Amino acid sequence: MRSLVVDIRYYAGVATCSFIMTLVCLLPLSAASQGKSMYDITQVHIPGINIRCITEDRNGFLWIGTQDDLIRFDSRSFKLYNKGRDSKTSIGGSDIRDITESTDGIWVTSTQGGLDKINKTTSNPVLHISQSRFPQLGSRTITSLLHLDTILYIGTEKGLYSYHLATNKIREILLVGTGVVPYIDKLASSKNHLIVAIRNWGCLSYDLKTGKIADSCLTTTHDQTKHHRFYAMAREANNQWLLGTSKGINRLTINENGRLRFQQTPFPFAKDGLNTDVYALDIDKSNNIWFSNENNLFKIEAGANRYDVIQNARETSVSFLSNVYKIYCDKAGNLWLCCQIGLFFLKNAPAAMLTYHQSNNSITKIPHAYYLQPVNDSIVLVTAENGLYKVNTNIRHIEAIDETQAYDFVFFDPYKKLLVSNKTGLKQLQGHSLIPIQKVYPEFRPFADYTINSAVKINNTHIVMGTENNNGILIWNFVDHTVENITVQSKQMQLDNNSIQTIYKIRENIFCVLTESSLIYMDYTTKTSKRIHFYRSTSNEEYALFFDMCRIRNTYYLSSYGNGVLVLDTNFHIKNVISTERGLSNNGVYKLLPWKDSLLFMTTNLGLNVLQVKTNSIRHYYKSDGLHGDVFEETSGNIWENRIYAGGPDGFTMIYPDHLDANPSPPLLYINNLTIDLPNNNNIDTINTEATHFSIPADALQTNIYFSGINYINPERTSYVYKISELHTNWVNLGTRNFITLMGISPGTYHLQVKAFNEDEVSGELKELTLVFLPRWYQTWWFKLLLILLTIGGLYGTYRIRIYQLKQVQNFRNKLASDLHDDLGSTMNSVKVYASLALMEKQSDKYLYKVKETVQEAITGIRDMIWVLDDQKDTMEHLLARVNSFGKPLCEANGISFKQQCSDEARDHKLGQEERRNLYMIQKEAINNAIKYAAGTQITIDIIVRRSKPEIIIKDDGKGFDPAQSNEGNGLKNMARRVKEIKYTVRINSAPGKGTSIHLQKA
């Protein structure tokens, strides 16, 4: 191992930097301007505490280092790495100190754990470098990592090292002349120079081309009581870096030659960043500077002489803004706050929603908000299930005016006094005192105990109020001091239901009364009223349960609980119905809050829905988006200047509609994990974010494919659709489920396509994965080809066999025809001769007898031929019967005993036509020969089947003969020819005086 030795003693950087620091300190501070900014900050639910470091790789995945694990995070799921885990997640240590990215991997260092490299594609560790390879490091810690081209620069508690990726060699860079053992806090790069921040010493620039120190800047001296520690570095411009240090925010400038200039107070107006520990610092895409000290999180506006303290728009019991030790700005411009208690995400845009449930003193809470009445820009009166509250939205202070009973409604009277209603009646709020209404306005004496739930000023002298307890409406003339009660019993302006939901003003003196079952159109000028009916298009059933009404341009919107929102024209005819089928999250709609003739806010039982009037598109907002909750109260909604208020269980939300920007960033989609379930739990689990092709084994039981749709702003609402081109015509909606399961897929190649959408239905790039489901051996192409060939061969073989059989049949028929022609022709010829002789001679009896005999032989021959052709008589038993019908009468006529024996197995043995004919003719020939020549007294025929082959033995007890000395006659020749034709063998045993036996056996 070779060391690079550089000497910095001859540089004059110390004097230069000291002069600049002194000059800066003498400059007068600009007038400080501090405000506060609200941002939506949420905690990221990952394991581990004390988040030390974080980086976003080129694919959009976050790599997070904690004191316990390294975490790979895709906005929804995570993978853990630490010491002692399995081979796919094991690294050198658990306490992660720093992370950096190279072209093909993530480099990470941990306390006394050396270095580890993780493949970004497979997310598996691929290289470990033991800490023992670093000279002189011992048990000290690696503090910082920086990757440049093919070199990894490594800062430690005991100096600087370089690791060459190509050669796998480590070099120590000796920083001679610093006077201390260099404790490297931070590393950065600027063109051809490496910037090294050394604890309690200062900064230096290292020339990457020459391998020498270009300049140094001493930021502390031995006689200073407070040392200088560098916590963070952020690039401000091409040649400028901001430093978060133990002495506040500093600026470091480097020129092309590596010369350094140090500025101790670049932002003198930011008092919270002066001469104090600035633990974390980063710069966002708009060049705003974010930093933290031990008290809070701050932002310096780009180009402005002011800074703000950051507050969370969401109420939380977790105090974390006072312990932010790392700030990281991701590629989208949002911020990640690394704290001792966990990781937090800050959406870098003005908060659109601020929630109010618990007071800043943690004493007072609003359990369930009924109605919200803004008083001014900062004060809101809230009626609730257990009292009346005054909320200061600026300082998040909630003050209970009364917590002894429920309150329903609050509104301004014509004299800007607040009137409050509860179950005991209407009261005027004076300070913290509630004065019964009849004491302030005596005209209300008859109605003092009426509970009011709505109020609308219909002209310059009258206010219409709806009642909660079935008492109809009250019309208050506050000029003449009279109150008129309109009910179902009224003669003029009659109601059809005394249970009022709300009052809506159409124009002066014209208003609508919404009840549970109807909408009453009232004209106070003419003192008339009429009920307007709204029928469903599919039936005569009426819509009901009307909770609210509003108008945008020439369209009225009417909420009908359980049905959605009715869209009406100016004549109150239904044009459309907005329901879950058209994009609503829930049909239980309560308040309708129009905004600038372009948006309609709708509170429901499942989130807040916002209708874009021009496009009729609907966006949904839930608790995960910053609301107090997902459920709203039916009357809890109001508009004040540039804000909308909506509440229910767990308080209320103040909404800035102008800040409700859609998320334009589509999710970054990866198909990154595939698991295959195999028999005997031999499962496959693989990760490869760049894979485009997977082969599925033939014995796979189930295949699961997982996606990562990276959407850090609202990960829970990332949704997916997919289709397999070969199986689906349309996209299959998965909702927020980020995986699919495939089972029972036939072998073949399939193309899986996946798309991801963010919460505003913005989709990103389509991803395609080729899946090859491998066949079993009997499903392979070669096996199918073999089957085809075998089938063709079988068909051809069958064809050849059939042709052979047809030829055999034809030959057999030809033989039969030949035999028939020969025998019958010869017989007929004989008959003709005998008949002629009988005619010529007077003694004709003997010729007539010959004619008879000859005809009888012809008939027998024809019958034999017919028997052979009868396929129903194809067994050995039929042959036996035929031989018996021939042999027995003939033997009896010659005084010879004739016997046949046949085994049971042989009786059912099947015989072919030619086989049957030849066996019959052979036996017939043998019987004739025995009768003519043997001079015996007995003929026997035995038939058996041995090994599925028939054997026939024909014996006689005649005089026998010597086969060796006997000339073969026609009988024996015919017998030999016939057995050959049917593939039988014949064996003749005979001797003089010992009879003869003929043994027939199928070959």
Coordinates of N, CA, C and O in Angstrom, one line a residue, residues 644-701:
I644 N -61.3 27.8 3.6 CA -62.5 27.0 3.8 C -62.3 26.2 5.1 O -61.2 25.7 5.4
Y645 N -63.3 26.1 5.9 CA -63.3 25.4 7.2 C -64.2 24.2 7.1 O -65.3 24.3 6.6
A646 N -63.7 23.0 7.6 CA -64.6 21.8 7.6 C -64.1 21.0 8.8 O -62.9 20.8 9.0
G647 N -65.1 20.4 9.5 CA -64.8 19.7 10.7 C -65.7 18.5 10.9 O -66.6 18.2 10.2
G648 N -65.4 17.8 12.1 CA -66.1 16.6 12.5 C -65.4 16.0 13.7 O -64.9 16.7 14.5
P649 N -65.4 14.7 13.8 CA -64.7 14.1 14.9 C -63.2 14.4 14.8 O -62.6 14.6 13.8
D650 N -62.6 14.7 16.0 CA -61.2 15.1 16.2 C -60.9 16.5 15.6 O -59.8 16.7 15.1
G651 N -61.9 17.4 15.7 CA -61.6 18.8 15.4 C -62.0 19.2 14.0 O -62.9 18.7 13.4
F652 N -61.1 20.1 13.5 CA -61.5 20.7 12.1 C -60.2 21.0 11.4 O -59.1 21.0 11.9
T653 N -60.4 21.3 10.1 CA -59.3 21.6 9.2 C -59.5 23.0 8.6 O -60.7 23.3 8.1
M654 N -58.5 23.8 8.5 CA -58.6 25.1 7.8 C -57.8 24.9 6.5 O -56.7 24.5 6.5
I655 N -58.5 25.1 5.4 CA -58.0 24.8 4.1 C -57.8 26.0 3.2 O -58.6 26.9 3.2
Y656 N -56.6 26.1 2.6 CA -56.3 27.1 1.6 C -56.5 26.6 0.2 O -55.6 25.9 -0.3
P657 N -57.6 26.8 -0.4 CA -57.8 26.2 -1.7 C -56.8 26.5 -2.8 O -56.5 25.7 -3.6
D658 N -56.3 27.8 -2.7 CA -55.3 28.2 -3.7 C -54.0 27.4 -3.6 O -53.2 27.4 -4.5
H659 N -53.8 26.7 -2.5 CA -52.6 25.9 -2.3 C -52.8 24.5 -2.6 O -51.8 23.7 -2.5
L660 N -54.0 24.1 -3.0 CA -54.3 22.7 -3.3 C -53.8 22.4 -4.7 O -54.6 22.3 -5.6
D661 N -52.5 22.3 -4.9 CA -52.0 22.0 -6.2 C -52.0 20.5 -6.4 O -51.7 19.7 -5.5
A662 N -52.3 20.1 -7.6 CA -52.2 18.7 -8.0 C -50.8 18.3 -8.0 O -49.9 19.1 -8.2
N663 N -50.6 17.0 -7.7 CA -49.2 16.4 -7.8 C -48.9 16.1 -9.2 O -49.5 15.2 -9.8
P664 N -48.0 16.9 -9.9 CA -47.7 16.6 -11.3 C -46.8 15.5 -11.5 O -46.6 15.1 -12.7
S665 N -46.1 15.0 -10.5 CA -45.1 14.0 -10.7 C -45.7 12.6 -10.7 O -46.3 12.1 -9.7
P666 N -45.5 11.9 -11.8 CA -46.0 10.5 -11.8 C -45.1 9.6 -10.9 O -43.9 9.9 -10.7
P667 N -45.6 8.5 -10.4 CA -44.8 7.6 -9.7 C -43.7 7.0 -10.5 O -43.9 6.7 -11.7
L668 N -42.5 6.8 -10.0 CA -41.5 6.1 -10.6 C -41.7 4.6 -10.5 O -41.7 4.1 -9.4
L669 N -42.0 3.9 -11.6 CA -42.5 2.5 -11.5 C -41.4 1.6 -11.8 O -40.6 1.7 -12.8
Y670 N -41.2 0.6 -10.9 CA -40.3 -0.5 -11.1 C -41.0 -1.8 -10.8 O -41.8 -1.9 -9.9
I671 N -40.7 -2.8 -11.6 CA -41.1 -4.2 -11.3 C -39.9 -4.8 -10.7 O -38.9 -5.2 -11.3
N672 N -39.9 -4.9 -9.3 CA -38.6 -5.1 -8.7 C -38.5 -6.4 -7.9 O -37.5 -6.7 -7.4
N673 N -39.6 -7.2 -7.8 CA -39.5 -8.4 -6.9 C -40.4 -9.4 -7.5 O -41.6 -9.1 -7.9
L674 N -39.9 -10.7 -7.6 CA -40.7 -11.8 -8.1 C -40.5 -13.0 -7.1 O -39.3 -13.3 -6.9
T675 N -41.5 -13.5 -6.7 CA -41.4 -14.7 -5.8 C -42.2 -15.9 -6.5 O -43.3 -15.7 -7.1
I676 N -41.6 -17.1 -6.4 CA -42.2 -18.2 -7.0 C -42.3 -19.3 -6.0 O -41.3 -19.7 -5.4
D677 N -43.5 -19.8 -5.7 CA -43.8 -20.9 -4.8 C -43.6 -22.2 -5.5 O -44.3 -22.5 -6.5
L678 N -42.7 -23.1 -5.0 CA -42.4 -24.4 -5.6 C -42.8 -25.5 -4.7 O -43.0 -25.2 -3.4
P679 N -43.0 -26.7 -5.1 CA -43.2 -27.8 -4.2 C -42.1 -27.9 -3.2 O -41.0 -27.6 -3.4
N680 N -42.5 -28.5 -2.0 CA -41.6 -28.7 -0.9 C -40.9 -27.4 -0.4 O -39.8 -27.5 0.1
N681 N -41.6 -26.3 -0.5 CA -41.1 -25.0 0.0 C -39.8 -24.6 -0.6 O -39.0 -23.8 0.0
N682 N -39.4 -25.1 -1.8 CA -38.2 -24.7 -2.5 C -38.5 -23.5 -3.3 O -38.6 -23.5 -4.5
N683 N -38.8 -22.3 -2.6 CA -39.3 -21.1 -3.2 C -38.2 -20.3 -3.8 O -37.0 -20.3 -3.4
I684 N -38.5 -19.4 -4.8 CA -37.6 -18.5 -5.4 C -38.0 -17.1 -5.0 O -39.2 -16.7 -5.1
D685 N -37.1 -16.3 -4.6 CA -37.3 -14.9 -4.3 C -36.2 -14.0 -4.9 O -35.0 -14.2 -4.5
T686 N -36.5 -13.2 -5.9 CA -35.5 -12.5 -6.6 C -35.9 -11.0 -6.7 O -37.1 -10.7 -6.9
I687 N -34.9 -10.1 -6.7 CA -35.1 -8.7 -6.9 C -34.2 -8.3 -8.0 O -33.0 -8.5 -8.0
N688 N -34.8 -7.6 -9.0 CA -34.0 -7.1 -10.1 C -34.8 -5.9 -10.8 O -35.7 -6.2 -11.5
T689 N -34.5 -4.7 -10.4 CA -35.3 -3.6 -10.9 C -35.1 -3.3 -12.4 O -35.9 -2.6 -13.0
E690 N -34.0 -3.9 -13.0 CA -33.8 -3.7 -14.4 C -34.2 -4.9 -15.3 O -34.0 -4.9 -16.5
A691 N -34.7 -5.9 -14.7 CA -35.1 -7.1 -15.4 C -36.3 -6.9 -16.3 O -37.2 -6.2 -16.0
T692 N -36.2 -7.4 -17.5 CA -37.3 -7.4 -18.4 C -37.8 -8.7 -18.8 O -38.8 -8.8 -19.6
H693 N -37.2 -9.8 -18.3 CA -37.5 -11.1 -18.7 C -37.4 -12.1 -17.5 O -36.4 -12.0 -16.8
F694 N -38.4 -12.9 -17.2 CA -38.3 -13.9 -16.2 C -38.8 -15.2 -16.8 O -39.8 -15.3 -17.5
S695 N -38.2 -16.3 -16.4 CA -38.6 -17.7 -16.7 C -39.2 -18.3 -15.5 O -38.6 -18.3 -14.4
I696 N -40.4 -18.9 -15.6 CA -41.1 -19.5 -14.5 C -41.0 -21.0 -14.7 O -41.4 -21.5 -15.7
P697 N -40.5 -21.7 -13.6 CA -40.3 -23.1 -13.8 C -41.6 -23.9 -14.0 O -42.7 -23.4 -13.6
A698 N -41.5 -25.0 -14.6 CA -42.7 -25.8 -14.9 C -43.5 -26.2 -13.7 O -44.7 -26.4 -13.8
D699 N -42.8 -26.4 -12.6 CA -43.5 -26.9 -11.4 C -43.9 -25.8 -10.5 O -44.2 -26.1 -9.3
A700 N -44.0 -24.6 -10.9 CA -44.4 -23.4 -10.1 C -45.8 -23.6 -9.7 O -46.7 -23.8 -10.5
L701 N -46.1 -23.4 -8.4 CA -47.5 -23.4 -7.9 C -48.1 -22.1 -8.0 O -49.3 -21.9 -8.2

